[in-house]
PDB file of C-alpha atoms in Angstrom:
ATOM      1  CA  UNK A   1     -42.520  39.217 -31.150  1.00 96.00           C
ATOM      2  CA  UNK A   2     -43.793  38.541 -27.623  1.00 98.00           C
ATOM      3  CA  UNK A   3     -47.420  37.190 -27.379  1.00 98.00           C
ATOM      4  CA  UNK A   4     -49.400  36.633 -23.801  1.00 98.00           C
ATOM      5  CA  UNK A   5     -52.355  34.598 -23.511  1.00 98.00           C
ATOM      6  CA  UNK A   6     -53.913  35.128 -20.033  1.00 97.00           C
ATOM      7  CA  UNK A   7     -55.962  32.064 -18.973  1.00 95.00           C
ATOM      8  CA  UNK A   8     -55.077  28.817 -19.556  1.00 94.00           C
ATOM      9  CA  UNK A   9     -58.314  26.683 -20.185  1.00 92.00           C
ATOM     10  CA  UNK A  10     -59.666  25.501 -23.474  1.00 90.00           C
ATOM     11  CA  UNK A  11     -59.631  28.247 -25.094  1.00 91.00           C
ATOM     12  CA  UNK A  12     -56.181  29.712 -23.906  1.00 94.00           C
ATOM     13  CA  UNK A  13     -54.463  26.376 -24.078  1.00 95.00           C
ATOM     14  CA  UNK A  14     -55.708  26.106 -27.787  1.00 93.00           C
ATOM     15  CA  UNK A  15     -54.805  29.651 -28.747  1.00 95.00           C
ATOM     16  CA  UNK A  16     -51.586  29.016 -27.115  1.00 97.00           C
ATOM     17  CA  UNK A  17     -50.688  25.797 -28.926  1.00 96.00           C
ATOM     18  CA  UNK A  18     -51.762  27.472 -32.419  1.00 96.00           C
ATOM     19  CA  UNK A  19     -49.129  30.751 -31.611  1.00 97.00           C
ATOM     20  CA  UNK A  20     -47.054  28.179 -30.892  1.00 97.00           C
ATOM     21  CA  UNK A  21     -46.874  26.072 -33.805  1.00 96.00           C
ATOM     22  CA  UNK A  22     -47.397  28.252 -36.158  1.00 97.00           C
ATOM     23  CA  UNK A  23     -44.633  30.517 -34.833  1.00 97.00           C
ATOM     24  CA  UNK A  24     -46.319  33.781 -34.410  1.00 97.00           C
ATOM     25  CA  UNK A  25     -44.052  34.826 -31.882  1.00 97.00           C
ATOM     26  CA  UNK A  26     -40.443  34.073 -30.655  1.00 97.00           C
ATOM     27  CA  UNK A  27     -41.806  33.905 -26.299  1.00 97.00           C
ATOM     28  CA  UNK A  28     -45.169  32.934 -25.670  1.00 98.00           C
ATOM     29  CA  UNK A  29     -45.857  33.394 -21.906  1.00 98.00           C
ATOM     30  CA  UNK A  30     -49.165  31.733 -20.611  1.00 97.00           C
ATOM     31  CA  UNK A  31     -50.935  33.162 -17.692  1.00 97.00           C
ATOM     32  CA  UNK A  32     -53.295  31.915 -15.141  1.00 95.00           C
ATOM     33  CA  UNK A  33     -54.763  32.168 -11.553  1.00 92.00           C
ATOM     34  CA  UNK A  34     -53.539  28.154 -11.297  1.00 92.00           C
ATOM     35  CA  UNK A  35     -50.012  27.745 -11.375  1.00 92.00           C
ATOM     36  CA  UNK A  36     -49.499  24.143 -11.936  1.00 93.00           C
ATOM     37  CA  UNK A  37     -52.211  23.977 -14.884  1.00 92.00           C
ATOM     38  CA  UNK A  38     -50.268  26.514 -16.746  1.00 93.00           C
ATOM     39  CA  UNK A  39     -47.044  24.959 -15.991  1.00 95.00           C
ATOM     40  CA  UNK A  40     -48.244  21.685 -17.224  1.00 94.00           C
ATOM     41  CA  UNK A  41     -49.758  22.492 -20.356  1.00 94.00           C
ATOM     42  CA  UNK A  42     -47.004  24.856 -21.316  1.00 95.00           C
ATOM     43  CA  UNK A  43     -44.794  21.608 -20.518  1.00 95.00           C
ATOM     44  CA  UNK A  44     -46.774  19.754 -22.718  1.00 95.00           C
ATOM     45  CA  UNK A  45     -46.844  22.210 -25.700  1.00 95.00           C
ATOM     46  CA  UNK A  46     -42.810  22.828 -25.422  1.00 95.00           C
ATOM     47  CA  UNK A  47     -42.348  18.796 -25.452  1.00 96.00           C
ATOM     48  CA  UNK A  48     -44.241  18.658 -28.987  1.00 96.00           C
ATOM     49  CA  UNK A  49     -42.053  21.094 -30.477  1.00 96.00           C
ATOM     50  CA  UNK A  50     -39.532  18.661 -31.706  1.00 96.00           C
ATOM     51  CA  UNK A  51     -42.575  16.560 -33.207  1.00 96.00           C
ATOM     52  CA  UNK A  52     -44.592  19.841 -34.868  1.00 95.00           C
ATOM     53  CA  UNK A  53     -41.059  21.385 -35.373  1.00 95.00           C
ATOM     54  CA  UNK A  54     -41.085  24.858 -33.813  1.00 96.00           C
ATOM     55  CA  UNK A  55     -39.166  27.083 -31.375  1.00 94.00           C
ATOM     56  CA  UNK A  56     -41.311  29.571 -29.555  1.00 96.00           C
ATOM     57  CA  UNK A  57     -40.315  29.412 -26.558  1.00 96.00           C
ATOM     58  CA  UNK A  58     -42.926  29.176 -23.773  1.00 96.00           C
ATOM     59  CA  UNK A  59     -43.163  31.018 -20.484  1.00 95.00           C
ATOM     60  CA  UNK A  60     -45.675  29.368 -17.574  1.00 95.00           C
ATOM     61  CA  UNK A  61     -45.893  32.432 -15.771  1.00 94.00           C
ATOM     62  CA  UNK A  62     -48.842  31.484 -13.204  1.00 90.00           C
ATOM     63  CA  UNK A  63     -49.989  35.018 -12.077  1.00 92.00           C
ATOM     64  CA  UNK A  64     -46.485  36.439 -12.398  1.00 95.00           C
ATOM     65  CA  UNK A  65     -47.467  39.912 -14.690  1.00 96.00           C
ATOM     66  CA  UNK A  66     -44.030  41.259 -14.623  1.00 96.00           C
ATOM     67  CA  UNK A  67     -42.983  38.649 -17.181  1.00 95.00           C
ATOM     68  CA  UNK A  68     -45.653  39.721 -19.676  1.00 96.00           C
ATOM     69  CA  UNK A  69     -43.924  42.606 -19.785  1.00 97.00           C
ATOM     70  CA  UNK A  70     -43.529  44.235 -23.306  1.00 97.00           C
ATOM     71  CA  UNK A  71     -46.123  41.879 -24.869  1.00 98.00           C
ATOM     72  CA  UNK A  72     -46.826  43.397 -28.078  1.00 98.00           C
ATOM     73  CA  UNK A  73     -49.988  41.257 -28.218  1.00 98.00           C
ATOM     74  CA  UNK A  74     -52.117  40.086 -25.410  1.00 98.00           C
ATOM     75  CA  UNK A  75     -55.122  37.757 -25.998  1.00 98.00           C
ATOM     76  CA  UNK A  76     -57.140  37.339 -22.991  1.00 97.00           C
ATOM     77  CA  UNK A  77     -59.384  34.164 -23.002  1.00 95.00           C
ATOM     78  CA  UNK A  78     -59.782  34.737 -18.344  1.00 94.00           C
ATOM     79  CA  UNK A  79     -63.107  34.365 -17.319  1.00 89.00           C
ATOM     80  CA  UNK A  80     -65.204  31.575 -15.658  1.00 86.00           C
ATOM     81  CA  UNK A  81     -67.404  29.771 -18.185  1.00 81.00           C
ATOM     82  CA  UNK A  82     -70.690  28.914 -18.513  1.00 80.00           C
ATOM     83  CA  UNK A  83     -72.310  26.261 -16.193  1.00 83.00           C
ATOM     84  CA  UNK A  84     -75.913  24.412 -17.071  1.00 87.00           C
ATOM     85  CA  UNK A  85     -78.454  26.765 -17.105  1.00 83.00           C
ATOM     86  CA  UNK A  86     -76.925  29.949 -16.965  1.00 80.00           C
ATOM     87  CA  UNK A  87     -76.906  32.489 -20.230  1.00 76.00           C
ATOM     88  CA  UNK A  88     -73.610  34.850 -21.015  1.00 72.00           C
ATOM     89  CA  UNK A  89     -75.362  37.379 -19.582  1.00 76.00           C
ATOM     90  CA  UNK A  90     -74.693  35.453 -16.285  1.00 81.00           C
ATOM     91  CA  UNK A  91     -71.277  35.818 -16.409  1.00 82.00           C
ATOM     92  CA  UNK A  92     -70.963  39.478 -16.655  1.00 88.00           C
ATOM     93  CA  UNK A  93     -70.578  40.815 -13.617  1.00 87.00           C
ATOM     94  CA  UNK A  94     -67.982  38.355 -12.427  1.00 90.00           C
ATOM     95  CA  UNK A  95     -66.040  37.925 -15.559  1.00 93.00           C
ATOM     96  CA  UNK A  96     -65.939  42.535 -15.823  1.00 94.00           C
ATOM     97  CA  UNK A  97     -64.051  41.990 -12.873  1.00 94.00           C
ATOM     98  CA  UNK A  98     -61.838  39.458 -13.489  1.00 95.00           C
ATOM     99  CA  UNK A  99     -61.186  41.331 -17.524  1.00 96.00           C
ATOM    100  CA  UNK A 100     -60.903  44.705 -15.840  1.00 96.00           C
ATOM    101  CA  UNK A 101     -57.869  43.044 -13.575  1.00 96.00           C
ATOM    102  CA  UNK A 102     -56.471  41.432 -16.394  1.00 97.00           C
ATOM    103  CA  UNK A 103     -56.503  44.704 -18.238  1.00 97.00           C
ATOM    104  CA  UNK A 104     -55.034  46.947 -15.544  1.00 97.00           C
ATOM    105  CA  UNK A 105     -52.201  44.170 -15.245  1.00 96.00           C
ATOM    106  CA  UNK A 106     -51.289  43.958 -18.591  1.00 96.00           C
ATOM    107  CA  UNK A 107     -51.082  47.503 -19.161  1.00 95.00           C
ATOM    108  CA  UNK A 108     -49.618  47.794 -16.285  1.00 95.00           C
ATOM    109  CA  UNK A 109     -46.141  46.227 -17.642  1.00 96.00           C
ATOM    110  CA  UNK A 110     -46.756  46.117 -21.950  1.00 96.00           C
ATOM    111  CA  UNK A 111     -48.669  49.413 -22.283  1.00 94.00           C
ATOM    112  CA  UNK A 112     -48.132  49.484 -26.092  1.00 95.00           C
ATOM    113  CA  UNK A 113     -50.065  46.236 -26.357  1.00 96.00           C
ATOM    114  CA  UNK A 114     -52.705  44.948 -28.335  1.00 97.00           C
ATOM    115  CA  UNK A 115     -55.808  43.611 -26.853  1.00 97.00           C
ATOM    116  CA  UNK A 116     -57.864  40.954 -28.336  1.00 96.00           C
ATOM    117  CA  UNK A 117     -60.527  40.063 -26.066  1.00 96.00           C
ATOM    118  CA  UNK A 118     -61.752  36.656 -25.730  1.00 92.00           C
ATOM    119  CA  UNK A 119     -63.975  36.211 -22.739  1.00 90.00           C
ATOM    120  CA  UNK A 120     -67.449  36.177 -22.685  1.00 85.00           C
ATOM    121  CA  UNK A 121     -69.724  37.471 -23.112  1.00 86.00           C
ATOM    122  CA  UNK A 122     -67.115  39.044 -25.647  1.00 86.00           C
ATOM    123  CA  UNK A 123     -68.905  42.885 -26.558  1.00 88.00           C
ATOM    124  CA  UNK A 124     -69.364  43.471 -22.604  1.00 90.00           C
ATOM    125  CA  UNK A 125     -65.665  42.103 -21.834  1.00 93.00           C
ATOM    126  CA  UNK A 126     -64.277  43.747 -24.934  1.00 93.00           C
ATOM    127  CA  UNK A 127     -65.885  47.278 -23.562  1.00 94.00           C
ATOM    128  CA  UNK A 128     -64.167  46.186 -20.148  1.00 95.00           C
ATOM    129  CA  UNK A 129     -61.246  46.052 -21.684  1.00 96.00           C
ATOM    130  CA  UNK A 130     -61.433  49.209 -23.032  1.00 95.00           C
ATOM    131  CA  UNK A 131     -62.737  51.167 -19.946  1.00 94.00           C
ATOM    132  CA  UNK A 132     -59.430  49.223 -17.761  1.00 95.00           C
ATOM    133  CA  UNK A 133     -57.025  50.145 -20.164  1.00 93.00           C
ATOM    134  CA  UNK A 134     -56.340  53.150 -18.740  1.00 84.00           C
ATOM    135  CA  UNK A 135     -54.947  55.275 -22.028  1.00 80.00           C
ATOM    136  CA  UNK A 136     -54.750  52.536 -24.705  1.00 87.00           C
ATOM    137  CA  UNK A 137     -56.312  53.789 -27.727  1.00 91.00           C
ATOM    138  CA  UNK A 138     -59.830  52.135 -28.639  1.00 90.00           C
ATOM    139  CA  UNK A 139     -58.091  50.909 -32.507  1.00 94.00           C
ATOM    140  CA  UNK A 140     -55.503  48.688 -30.105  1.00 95.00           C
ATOM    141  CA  UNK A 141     -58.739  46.972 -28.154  1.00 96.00           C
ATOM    142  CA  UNK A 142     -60.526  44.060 -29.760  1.00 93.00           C
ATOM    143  CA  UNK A 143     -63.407  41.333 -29.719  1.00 90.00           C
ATOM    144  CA  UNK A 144     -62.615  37.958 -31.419  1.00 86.00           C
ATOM    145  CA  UNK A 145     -65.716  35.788 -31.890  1.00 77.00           C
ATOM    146  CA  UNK A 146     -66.237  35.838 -35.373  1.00 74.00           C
ATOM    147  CA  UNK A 147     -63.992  33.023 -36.454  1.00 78.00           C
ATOM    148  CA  UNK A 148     -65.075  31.031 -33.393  1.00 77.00           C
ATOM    149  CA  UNK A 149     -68.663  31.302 -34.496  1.00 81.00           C
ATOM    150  CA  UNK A 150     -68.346  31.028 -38.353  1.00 86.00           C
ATOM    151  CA  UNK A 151     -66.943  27.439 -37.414  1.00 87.00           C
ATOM    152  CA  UNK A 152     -69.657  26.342 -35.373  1.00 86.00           C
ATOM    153  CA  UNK A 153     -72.299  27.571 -38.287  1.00 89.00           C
ATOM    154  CA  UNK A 154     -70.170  26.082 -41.010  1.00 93.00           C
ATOM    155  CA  UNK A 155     -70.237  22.431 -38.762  1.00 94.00           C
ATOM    156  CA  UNK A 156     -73.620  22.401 -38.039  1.00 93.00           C
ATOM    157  CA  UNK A 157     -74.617  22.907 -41.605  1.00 94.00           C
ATOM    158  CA  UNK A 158     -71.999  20.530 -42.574  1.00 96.00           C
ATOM    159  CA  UNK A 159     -73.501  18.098 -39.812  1.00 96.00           C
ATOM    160  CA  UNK A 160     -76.965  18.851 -41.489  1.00 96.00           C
ATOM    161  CA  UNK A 161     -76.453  18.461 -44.713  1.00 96.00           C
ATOM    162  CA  UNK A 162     -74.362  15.286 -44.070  1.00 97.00           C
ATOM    163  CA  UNK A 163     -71.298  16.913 -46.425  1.00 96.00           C
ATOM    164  CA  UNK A 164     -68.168  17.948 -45.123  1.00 96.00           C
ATOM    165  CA  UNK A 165     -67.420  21.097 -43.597  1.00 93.00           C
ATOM    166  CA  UNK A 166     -64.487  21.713 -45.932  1.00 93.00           C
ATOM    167  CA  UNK A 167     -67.468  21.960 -48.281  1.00 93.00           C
ATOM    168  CA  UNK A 168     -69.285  25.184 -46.586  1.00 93.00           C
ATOM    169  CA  UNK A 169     -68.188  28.635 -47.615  1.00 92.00           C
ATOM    170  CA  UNK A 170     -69.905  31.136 -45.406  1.00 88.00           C
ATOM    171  CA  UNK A 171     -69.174  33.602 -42.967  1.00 85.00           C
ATOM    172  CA  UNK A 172     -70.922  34.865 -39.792  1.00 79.00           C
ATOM    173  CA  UNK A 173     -71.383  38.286 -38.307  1.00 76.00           C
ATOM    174  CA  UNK A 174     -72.830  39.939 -35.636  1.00 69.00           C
ATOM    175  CA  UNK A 175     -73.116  39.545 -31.776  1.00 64.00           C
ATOM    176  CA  UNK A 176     -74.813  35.643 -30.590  1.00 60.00           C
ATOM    177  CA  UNK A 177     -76.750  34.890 -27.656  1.00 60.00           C
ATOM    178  CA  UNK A 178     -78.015  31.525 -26.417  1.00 57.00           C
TER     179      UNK A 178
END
């Protein structure tokens, strides 16, 4: 399998390196607006293979599309983040257009991809998504916040309840704001 993860910051990286180890696909290729960051964490991730023992190979492909091509899964974390003060609802304008390019690229060159949108604010970018991806049916388009915010709630109670998070069973659901 062939897995893309466009944009290479926190969250990227750390999606990357869990594909990676955990061997979800055979290429991984990594892409972002700045080159050398993507080369260098892709370095990074390849040189602890032979310490976490796996072989997906990984493919710094800076803003080269063409070598996403026939991703059967794309996972698009692009977007700029938050800075102090501002509210996800900040961010939509500029990160629709930076999704909606992502989008058009990717389906562009894997057009039988899955989606799973990342960016924030996610429901906005995941509707992006879908309105850029020109012919992709609305079951291969997705959100993914859910396990990213069931963590946080499971920590904090953990945190105030002084008890370990391994501890907390819950799940959260739903769209979050501030």
């Amino acid at each position: 399998m062939k897995i893309t993860v466009v944009g290479a910051g926190n969250v990227g990286a750390t999606c990357a390196n869990e594909i990676a180890v955990k061997e979800l696909a055979e290429e991984l290729v990594i892409i972002d607006l700045n080159k050398d960051v993507t080369k260098g964490k892709a370095l990074d991730l390849w040189q602890t293979s032979p310490i976490l023992s796996f072989d997906t190979r990984i493919n710094a492909a800076g803003e080269d599309y063409e070598q996403t091509k026939n991703s059967q899964v794309v996972i698009i974390t692009a977007g700029l983040p938050r800075k102090p003060g501002m509210s996800r609802d900040d961010l939509i304008r500029t990160n629709a257009i930076i999704v909606k390019e992502v989008t058009e690229n990717i389906v562009k060159h894997s057009p039988e991809a899955i989606l799973i949108v990342v960016s924030n604010p996610l429901d906005v970018m995941t509707y992006a998504a879908f309105l850029a991806a020109d012919g992709i049916p609305s079951n291969r388009i997705f959100g993914m916040a859910g396990i990213l915010d069931t963590a946080r709630y499971k920590s904090f109670i953990a945190n105030a309840l002084n008890i370990s998070p391994k501890s907390i069973h819950a799940i959260l659901m739903g769209g979050h704001g501030d």
